[in-house]
mmCIF file of C-alpha atoms in Angstrom:
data_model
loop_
_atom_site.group_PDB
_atom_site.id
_atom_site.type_symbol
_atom_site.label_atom_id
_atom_site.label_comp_id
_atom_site.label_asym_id
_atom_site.label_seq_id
_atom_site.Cartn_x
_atom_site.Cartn_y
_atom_site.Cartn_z
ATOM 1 C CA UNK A 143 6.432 4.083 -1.766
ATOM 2 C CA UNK A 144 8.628 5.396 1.096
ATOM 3 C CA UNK A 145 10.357 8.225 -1.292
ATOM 4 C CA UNK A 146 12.038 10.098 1.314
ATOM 5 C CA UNK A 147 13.858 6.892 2.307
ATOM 6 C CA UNK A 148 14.740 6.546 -1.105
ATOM 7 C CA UNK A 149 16.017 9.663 -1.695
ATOM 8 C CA UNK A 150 18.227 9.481 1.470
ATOM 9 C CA UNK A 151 19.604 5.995 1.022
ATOM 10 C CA UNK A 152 20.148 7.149 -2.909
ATOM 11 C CA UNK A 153 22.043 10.455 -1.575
ATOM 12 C CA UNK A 154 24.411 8.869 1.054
ATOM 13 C CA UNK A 155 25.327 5.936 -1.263
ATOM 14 C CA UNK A 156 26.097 8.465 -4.758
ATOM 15 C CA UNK A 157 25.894 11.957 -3.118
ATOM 16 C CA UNK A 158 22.705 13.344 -5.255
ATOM 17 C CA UNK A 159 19.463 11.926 -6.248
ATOM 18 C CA UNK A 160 15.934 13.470 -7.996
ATOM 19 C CA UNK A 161 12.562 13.017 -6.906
ATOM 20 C CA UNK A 162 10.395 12.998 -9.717
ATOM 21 C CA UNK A 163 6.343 14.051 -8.510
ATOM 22 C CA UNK A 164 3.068 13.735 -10.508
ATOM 23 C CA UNK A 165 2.234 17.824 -9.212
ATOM 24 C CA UNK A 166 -0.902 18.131 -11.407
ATOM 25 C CA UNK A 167 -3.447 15.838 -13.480
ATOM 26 C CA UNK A 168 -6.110 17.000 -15.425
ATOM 27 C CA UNK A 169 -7.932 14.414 -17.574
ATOM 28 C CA UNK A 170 -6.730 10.618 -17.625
ATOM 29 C CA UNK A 171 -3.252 10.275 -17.148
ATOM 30 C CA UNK A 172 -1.470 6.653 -16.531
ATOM 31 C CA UNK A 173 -0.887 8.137 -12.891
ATOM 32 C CA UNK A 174 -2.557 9.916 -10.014
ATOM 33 C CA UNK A 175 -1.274 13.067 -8.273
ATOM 34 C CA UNK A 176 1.640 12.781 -6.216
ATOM 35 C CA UNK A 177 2.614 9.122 -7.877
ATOM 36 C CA UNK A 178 6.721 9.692 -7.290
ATOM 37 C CA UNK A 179 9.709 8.140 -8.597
ATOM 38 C CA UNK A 180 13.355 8.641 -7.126
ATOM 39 C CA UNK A 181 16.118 8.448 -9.678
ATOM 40 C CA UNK A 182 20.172 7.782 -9.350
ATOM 41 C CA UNK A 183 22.778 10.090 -11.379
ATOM 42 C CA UNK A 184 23.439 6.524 -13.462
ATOM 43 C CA UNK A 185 19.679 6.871 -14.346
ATOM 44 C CA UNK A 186 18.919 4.186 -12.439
ATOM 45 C CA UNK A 187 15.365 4.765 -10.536
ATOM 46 C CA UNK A 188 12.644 3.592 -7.591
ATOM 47 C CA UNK A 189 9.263 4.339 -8.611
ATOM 48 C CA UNK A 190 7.397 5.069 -11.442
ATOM 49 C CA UNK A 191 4.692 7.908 -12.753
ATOM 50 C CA UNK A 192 3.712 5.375 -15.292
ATOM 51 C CA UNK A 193 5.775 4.333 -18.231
ATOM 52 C CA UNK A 194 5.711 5.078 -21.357
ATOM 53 C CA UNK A 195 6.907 8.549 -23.539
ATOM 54 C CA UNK A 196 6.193 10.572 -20.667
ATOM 55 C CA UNK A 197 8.196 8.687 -17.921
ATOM 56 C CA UNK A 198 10.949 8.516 -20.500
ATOM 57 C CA UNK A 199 10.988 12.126 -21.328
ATOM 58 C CA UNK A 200 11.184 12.819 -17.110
ATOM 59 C CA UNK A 201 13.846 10.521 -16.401
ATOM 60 C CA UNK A 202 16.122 12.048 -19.175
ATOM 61 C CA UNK A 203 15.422 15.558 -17.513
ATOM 62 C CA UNK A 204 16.145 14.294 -14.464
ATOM 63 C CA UNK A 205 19.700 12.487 -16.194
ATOM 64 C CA UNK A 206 20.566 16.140 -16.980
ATOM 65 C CA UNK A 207 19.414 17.997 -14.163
ATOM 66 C CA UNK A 208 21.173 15.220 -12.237
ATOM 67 C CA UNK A 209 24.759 15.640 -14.118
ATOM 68 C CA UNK A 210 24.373 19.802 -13.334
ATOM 69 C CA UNK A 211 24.048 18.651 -9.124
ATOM 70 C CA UNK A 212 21.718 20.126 -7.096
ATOM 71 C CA UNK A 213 19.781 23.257 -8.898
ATOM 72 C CA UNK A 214 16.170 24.852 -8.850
ATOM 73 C CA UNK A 215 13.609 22.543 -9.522
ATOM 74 C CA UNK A 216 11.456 22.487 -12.779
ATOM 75 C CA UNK A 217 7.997 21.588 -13.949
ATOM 76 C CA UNK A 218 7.239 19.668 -17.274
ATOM 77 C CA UNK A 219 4.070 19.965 -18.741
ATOM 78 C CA UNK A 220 2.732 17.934 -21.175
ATOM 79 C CA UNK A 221 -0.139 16.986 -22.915
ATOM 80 C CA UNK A 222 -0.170 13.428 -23.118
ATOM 81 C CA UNK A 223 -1.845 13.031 -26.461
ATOM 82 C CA UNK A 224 -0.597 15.481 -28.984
ATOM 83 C CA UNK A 225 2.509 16.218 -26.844
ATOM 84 C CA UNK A 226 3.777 12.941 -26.466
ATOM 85 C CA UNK A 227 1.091 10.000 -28.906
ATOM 86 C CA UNK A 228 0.055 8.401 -25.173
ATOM 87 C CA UNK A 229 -3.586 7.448 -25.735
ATOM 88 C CA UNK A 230 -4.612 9.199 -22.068
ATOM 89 C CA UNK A 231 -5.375 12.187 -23.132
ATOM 90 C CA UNK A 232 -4.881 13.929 -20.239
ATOM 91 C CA UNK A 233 -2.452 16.801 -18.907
ATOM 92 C CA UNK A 234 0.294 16.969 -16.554
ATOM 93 C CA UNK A 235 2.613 18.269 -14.912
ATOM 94 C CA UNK A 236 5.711 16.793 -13.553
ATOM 95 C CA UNK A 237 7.887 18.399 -10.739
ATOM 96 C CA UNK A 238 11.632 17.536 -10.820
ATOM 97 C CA UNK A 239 13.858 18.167 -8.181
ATOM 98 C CA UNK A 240 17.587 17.458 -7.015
ATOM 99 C CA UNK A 241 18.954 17.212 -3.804
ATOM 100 C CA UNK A 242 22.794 16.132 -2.458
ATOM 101 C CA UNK A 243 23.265 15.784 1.280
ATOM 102 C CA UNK A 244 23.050 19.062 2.487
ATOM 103 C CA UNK A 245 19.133 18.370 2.250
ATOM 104 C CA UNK A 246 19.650 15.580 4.058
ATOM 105 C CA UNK A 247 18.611 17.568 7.324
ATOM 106 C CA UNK A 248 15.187 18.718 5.924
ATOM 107 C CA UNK A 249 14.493 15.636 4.620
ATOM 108 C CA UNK A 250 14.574 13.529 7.893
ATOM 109 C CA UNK A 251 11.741 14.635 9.245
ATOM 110 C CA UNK A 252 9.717 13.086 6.610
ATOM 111 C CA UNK A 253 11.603 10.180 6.731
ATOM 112 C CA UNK A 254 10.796 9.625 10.150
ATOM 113 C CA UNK A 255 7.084 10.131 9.312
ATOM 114 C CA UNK A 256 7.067 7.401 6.487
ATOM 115 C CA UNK A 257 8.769 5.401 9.167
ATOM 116 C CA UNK A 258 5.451 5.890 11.178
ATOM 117 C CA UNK A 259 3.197 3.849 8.423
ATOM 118 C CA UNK A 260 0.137 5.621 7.005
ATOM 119 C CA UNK A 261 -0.501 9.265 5.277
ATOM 120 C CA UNK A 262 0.701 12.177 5.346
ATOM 121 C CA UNK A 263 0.651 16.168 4.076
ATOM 122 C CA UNK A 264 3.426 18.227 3.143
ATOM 123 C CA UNK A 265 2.760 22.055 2.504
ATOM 124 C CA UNK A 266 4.706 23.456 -0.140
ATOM 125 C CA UNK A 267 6.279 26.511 -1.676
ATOM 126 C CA UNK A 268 8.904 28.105 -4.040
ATOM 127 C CA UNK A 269 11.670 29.397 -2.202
ATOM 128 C CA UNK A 270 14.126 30.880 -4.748
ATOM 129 C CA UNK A 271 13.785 28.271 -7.450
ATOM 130 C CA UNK A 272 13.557 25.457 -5.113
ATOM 131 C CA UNK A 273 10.367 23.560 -3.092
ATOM 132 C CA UNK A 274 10.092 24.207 0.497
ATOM 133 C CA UNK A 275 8.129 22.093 2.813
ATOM 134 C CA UNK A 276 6.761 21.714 6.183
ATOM 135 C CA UNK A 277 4.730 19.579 7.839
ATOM 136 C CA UNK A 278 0.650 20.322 7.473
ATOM 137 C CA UNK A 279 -1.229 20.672 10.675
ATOM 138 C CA UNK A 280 -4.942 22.308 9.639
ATOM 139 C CA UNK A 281 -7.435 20.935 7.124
ATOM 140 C CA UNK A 282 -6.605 23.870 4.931
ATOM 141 C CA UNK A 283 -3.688 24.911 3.530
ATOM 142 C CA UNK A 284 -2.057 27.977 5.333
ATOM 143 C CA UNK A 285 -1.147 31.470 4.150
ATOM 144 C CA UNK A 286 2.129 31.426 2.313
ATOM 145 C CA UNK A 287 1.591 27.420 1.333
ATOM 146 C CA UNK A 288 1.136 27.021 -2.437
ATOM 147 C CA UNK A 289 -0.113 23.208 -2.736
ATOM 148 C CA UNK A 290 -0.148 20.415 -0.246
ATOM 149 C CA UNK A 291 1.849 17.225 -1.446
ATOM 150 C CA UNK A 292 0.788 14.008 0.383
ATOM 151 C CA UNK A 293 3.392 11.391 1.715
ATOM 152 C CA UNK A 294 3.583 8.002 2.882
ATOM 153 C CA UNK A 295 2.048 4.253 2.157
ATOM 154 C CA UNK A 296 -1.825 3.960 2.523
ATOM 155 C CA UNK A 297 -1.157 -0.107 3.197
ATOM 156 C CA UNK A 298 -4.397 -2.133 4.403
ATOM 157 C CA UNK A 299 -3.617 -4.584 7.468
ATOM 158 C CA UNK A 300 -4.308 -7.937 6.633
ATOM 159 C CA UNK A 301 -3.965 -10.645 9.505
ATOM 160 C CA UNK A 302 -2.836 -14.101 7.942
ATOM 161 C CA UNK A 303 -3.152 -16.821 10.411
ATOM 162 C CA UNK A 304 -0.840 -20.248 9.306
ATOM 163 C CA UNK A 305 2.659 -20.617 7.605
ATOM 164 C CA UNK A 306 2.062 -23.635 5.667
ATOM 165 C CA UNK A 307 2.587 -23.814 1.996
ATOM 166 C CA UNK A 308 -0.387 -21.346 1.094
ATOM 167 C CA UNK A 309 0.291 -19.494 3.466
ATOM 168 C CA UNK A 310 4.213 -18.615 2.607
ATOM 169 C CA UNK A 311 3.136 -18.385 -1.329
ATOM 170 C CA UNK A 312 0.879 -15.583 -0.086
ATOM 171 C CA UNK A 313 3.219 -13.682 2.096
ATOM 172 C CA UNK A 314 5.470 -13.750 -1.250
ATOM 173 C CA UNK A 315 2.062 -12.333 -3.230
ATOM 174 C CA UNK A 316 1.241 -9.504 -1.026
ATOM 175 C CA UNK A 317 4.789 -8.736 -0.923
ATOM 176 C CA UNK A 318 5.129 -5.696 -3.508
ATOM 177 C CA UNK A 319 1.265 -4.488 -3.220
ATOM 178 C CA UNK A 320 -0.692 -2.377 -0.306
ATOM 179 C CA UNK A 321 -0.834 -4.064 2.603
ATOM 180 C CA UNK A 322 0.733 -4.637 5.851
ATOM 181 C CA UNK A 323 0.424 -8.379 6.810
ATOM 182 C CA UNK A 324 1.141 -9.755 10.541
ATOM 183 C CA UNK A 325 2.010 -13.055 9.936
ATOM 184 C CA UNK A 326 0.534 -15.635 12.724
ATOM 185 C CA UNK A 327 1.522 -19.047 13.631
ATOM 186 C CA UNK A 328 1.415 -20.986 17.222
ATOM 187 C CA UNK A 329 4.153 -23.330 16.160
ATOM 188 C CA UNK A 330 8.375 -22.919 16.733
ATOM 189 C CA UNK A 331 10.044 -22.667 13.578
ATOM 190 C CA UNK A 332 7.056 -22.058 11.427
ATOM 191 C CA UNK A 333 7.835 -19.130 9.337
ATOM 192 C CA UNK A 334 11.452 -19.163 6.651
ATOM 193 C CA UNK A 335 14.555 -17.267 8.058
ATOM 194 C CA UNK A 336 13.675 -13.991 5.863
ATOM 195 C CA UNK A 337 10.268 -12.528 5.491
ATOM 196 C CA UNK A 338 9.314 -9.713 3.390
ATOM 197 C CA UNK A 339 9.421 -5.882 4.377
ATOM 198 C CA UNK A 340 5.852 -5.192 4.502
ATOM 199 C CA UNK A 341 5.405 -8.428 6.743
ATOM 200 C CA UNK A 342 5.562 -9.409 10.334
ATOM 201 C CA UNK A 343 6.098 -12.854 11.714
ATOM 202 C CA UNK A 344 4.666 -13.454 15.311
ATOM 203 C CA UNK A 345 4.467 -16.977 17.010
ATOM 204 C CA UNK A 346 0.586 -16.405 18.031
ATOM 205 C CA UNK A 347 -0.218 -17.258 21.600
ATOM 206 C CA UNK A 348 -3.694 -15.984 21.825
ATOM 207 C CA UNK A 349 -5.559 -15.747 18.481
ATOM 208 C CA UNK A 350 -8.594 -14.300 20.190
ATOM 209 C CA UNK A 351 -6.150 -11.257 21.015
ATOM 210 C CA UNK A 352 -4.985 -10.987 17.840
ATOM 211 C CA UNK A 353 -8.309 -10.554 16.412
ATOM 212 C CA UNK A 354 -9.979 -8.347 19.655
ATOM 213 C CA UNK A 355 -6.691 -5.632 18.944
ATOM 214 C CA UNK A 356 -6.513 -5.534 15.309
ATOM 215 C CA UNK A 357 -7.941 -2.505 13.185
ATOM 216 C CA UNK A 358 -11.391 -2.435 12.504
ATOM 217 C CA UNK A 359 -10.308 -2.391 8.331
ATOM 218 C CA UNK A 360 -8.130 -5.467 8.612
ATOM 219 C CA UNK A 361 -8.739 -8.165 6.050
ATOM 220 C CA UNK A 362 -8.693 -11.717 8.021
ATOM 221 C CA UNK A 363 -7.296 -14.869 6.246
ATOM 222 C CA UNK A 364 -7.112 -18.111 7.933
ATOM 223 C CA UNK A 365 -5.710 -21.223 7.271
ATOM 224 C CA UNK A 366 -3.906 -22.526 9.581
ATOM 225 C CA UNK A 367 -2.722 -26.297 10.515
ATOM 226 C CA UNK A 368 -5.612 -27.030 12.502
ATOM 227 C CA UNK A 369 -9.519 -27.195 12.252
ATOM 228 C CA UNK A 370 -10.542 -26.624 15.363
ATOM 229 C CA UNK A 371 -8.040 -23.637 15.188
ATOM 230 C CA UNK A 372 -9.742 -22.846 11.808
ATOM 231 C CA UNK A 373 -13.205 -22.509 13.464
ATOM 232 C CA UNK A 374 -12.352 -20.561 16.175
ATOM 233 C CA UNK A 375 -10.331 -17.903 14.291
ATOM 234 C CA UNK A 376 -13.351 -17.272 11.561
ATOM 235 C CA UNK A 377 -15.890 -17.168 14.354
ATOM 236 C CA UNK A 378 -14.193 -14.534 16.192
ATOM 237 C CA UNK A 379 -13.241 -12.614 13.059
ATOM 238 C CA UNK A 380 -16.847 -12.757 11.974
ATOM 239 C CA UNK A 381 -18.146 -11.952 15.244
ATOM 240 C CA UNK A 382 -16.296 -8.425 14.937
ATOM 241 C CA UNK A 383 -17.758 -7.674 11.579
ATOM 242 C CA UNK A 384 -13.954 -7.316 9.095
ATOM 243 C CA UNK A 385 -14.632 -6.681 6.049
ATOM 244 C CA UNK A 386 -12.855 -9.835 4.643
ATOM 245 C CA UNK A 387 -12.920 -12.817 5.993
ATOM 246 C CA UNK A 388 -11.448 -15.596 4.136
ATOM 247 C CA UNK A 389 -11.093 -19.558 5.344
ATOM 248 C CA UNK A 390 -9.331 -21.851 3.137
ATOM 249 C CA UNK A 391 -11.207 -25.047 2.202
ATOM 250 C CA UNK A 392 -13.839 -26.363 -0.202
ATOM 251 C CA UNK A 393 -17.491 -26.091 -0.014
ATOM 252 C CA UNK A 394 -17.801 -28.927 2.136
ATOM 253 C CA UNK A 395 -15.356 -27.504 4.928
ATOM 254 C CA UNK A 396 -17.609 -24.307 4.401
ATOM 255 C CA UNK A 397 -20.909 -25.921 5.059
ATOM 256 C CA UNK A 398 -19.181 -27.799 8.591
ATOM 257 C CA UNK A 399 -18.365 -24.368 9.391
ATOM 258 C CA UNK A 400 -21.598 -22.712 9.166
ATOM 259 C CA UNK A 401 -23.514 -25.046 11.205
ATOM 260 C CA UNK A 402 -21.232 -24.835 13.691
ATOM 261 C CA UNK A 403 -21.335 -20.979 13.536
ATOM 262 C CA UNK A 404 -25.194 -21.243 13.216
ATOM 263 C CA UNK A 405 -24.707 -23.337 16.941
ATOM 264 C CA UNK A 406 -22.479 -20.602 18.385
ATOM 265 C CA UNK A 407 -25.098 -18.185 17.969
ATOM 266 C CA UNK A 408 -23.897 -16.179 14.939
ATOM 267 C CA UNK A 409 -26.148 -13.537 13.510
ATOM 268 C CA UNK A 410 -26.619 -15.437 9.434
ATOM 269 C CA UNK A 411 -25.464 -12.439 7.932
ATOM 270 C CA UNK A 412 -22.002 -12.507 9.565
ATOM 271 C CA UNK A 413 -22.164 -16.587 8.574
ATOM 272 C CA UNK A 414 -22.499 -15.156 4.897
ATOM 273 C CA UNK A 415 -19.938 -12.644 4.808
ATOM 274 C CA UNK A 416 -17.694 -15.537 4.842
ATOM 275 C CA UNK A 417 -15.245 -15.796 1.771
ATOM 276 C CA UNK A 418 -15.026 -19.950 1.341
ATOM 277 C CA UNK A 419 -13.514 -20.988 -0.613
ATOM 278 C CA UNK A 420 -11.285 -18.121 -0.994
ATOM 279 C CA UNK A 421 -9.383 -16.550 -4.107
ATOM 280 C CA UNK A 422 -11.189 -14.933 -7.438
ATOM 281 C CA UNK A 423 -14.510 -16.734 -9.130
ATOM 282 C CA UNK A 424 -12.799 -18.905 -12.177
ATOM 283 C CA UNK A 425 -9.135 -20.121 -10.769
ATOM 284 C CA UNK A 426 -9.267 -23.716 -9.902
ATOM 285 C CA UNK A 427 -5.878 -25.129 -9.628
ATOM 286 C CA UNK A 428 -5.030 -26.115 -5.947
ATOM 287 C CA UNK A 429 -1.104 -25.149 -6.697
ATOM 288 C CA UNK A 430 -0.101 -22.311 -3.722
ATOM 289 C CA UNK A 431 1.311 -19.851 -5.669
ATOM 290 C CA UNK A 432 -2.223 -20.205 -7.852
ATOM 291 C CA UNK A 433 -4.077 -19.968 -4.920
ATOM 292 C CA UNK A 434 -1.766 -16.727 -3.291
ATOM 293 C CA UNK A 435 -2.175 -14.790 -6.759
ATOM 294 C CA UNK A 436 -5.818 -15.382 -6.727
ATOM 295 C CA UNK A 437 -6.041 -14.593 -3.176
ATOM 296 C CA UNK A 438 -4.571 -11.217 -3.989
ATOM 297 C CA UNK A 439 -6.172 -10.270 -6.604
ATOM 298 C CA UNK A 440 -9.212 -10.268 -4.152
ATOM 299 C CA UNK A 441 -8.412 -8.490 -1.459
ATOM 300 C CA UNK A 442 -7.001 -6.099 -3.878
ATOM 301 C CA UNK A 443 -10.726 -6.084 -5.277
ATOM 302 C CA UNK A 444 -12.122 -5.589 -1.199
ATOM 303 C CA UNK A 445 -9.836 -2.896 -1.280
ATOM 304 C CA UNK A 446 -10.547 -0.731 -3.745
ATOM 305 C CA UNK A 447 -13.945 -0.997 -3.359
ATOM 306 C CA UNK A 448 -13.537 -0.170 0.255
ATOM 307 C CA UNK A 449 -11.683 2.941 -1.088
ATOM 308 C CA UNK A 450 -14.060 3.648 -3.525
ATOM 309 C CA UNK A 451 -17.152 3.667 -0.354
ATOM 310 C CA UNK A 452 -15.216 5.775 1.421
ATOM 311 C CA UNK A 453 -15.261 8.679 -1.322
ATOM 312 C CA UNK A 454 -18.540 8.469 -1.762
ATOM 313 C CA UNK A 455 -20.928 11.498 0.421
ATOM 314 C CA UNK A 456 -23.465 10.491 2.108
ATOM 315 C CA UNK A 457 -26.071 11.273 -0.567
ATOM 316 C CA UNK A 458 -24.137 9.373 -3.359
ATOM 317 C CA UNK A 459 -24.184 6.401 -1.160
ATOM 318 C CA UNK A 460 -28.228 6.405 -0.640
ATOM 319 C CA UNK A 461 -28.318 7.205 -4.331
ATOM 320 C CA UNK A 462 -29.551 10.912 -4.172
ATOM 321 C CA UNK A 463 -28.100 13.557 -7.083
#
């Protein structure tokens, strides 16, 4: 979630708007730290920290706080469980904050950052009731900083290669989860007149240099008009080593494809990593939009996995203690 663009579109359209932060979590709590929500003086919001009692409680803080104009932030802490009956169990607490446009100068900074794509850390501090924030620039926080807040979208490229049916029901799928798709077709008048925000179109004219530029973490899903064009867009992807690569097709396209790859000379273990036919073990039915949700489900599934290797030290991944 882009929250400083939010909050800015939310303040020039109605003059005020809150930013509602997950600050703390200890225990299980239906959010993680710095989940946000941005919230309209109708009550109205972008966002959420979760649902249930507790994100109702929040959002009629923020009502009030809202009605007042812009004030000193506050933090609401709450048990979850005896506090508020959610089965969590956890503890948190919940920073609230107003702004109107005179903020609106702080705030573009970070605006312009979000703009940027990926991650980023705030430092933060009380200044007479309200947070202050600046840009982080060391590993650890600095004198006079009292937490670090991080911003931004942590969205995982994905590179989908034909506009056909599947192909649109897909960009539709992805559209509201974490990923960043360029969109790739060689043909004029391919791709519908609006797209969604997180995607690209581009009217490919060299899909070996689409896959020889893109990030080493994209996720690689082809199915375009052609099989020749098929064949030479998995080979390359599995020739760099992505850590999904998905073909559409049926077992019998799959075992074409491998004996040609086995003919081009690539190593069996990149021939494996192949994901044909693609979409989640279990969903049959050929319709698109069937075959986009159970697409996404799975390279939600590579991703979080991929997240969860990436947390793990070095010892916890050779299985030390």
């Amino acid at each position: 979630m882009r929250a400083w663009r939010q909050l800015t579109e939310l303040i020039e359209r109605h003059g005020v708007a809150a930013l509602i932060t997950v600050h703390d979590v200890k225990g299980s709590a239906p959010r993680e730290k710095d989940a946000r929500m941005v919230v309209r003086p109708d009550g109205a919001f972008h966002g959420t920290i979760g649902g249930g009692q507790l994100e109702f409680l929040v959002l009629d803080i923020a009502h009030e706080m809202l009605k007042a104009g812009r004030g000193p932030a506050r933090i609401v802490d709450q048990a979850l469980g005896p506090d508020l009956g959610q089965c969590c169990g956890g503890r948190v607490k919940i920073l609230i904050e107003t702004f109107d446009k005179q903020d609106l100068d702080d705030i573009s900074p970070f605006v312009a950052m979000e703009s940027k794509g990926g991650l980023f850390d705030l430092e933060c501090r009380m200044e007479a009731g309200r947070v202050g924030r600046e840009m982080a620039s060391e590993a650890d926080v600095s004198p006079g900083a009292e937490w670090r807040e991080t911003h931004g979208e942590d969205r995982t490229p994905v590179l989908l290669f034909g506009a056909g049916h599947v192909g649109r029901a897909l960009v539709l799928a992805l559209a509201p989860l974490p990923f960043s798709i360029r969109w790739l077709d060689d043909r004029e008048g391919a791709f519908p007149a609006h797209v969604p925000a997180n995607t690209s179109a581009v009217q490919m004219r060299s899909p070996e240099a689409e896959i020889a530029e893109a990030r080493p973490d994209s996720m690689i899903l082809v199915m375009t008009h052609d099989h020749p064009l098929d064949m030479a867009i998995a080979a390359a992807a599995l020739q760099r080593g992505f850590p999904y690569v998905g073909l559409i097709g049926s077992a019998t396209k799959r075992a074409r494809f491998e004996k040609r790859f086995r003919e081009l000379g690539l190593p069996q273990e990149r021939i494996d990593a192949l994901i044909c036919p693609i979409g989640v073990a279990g969903v049959a039915d050929k319709d698109p939009a069937v075959i986009a949700a159970s697409v996404a489900a799975q390279l939600l599934q590579t991703r979080e996995r991929r997240q969860l290797d990436r947390k793990l030290s070095p010892l916890d991944a050779a299985g030390g203690t």
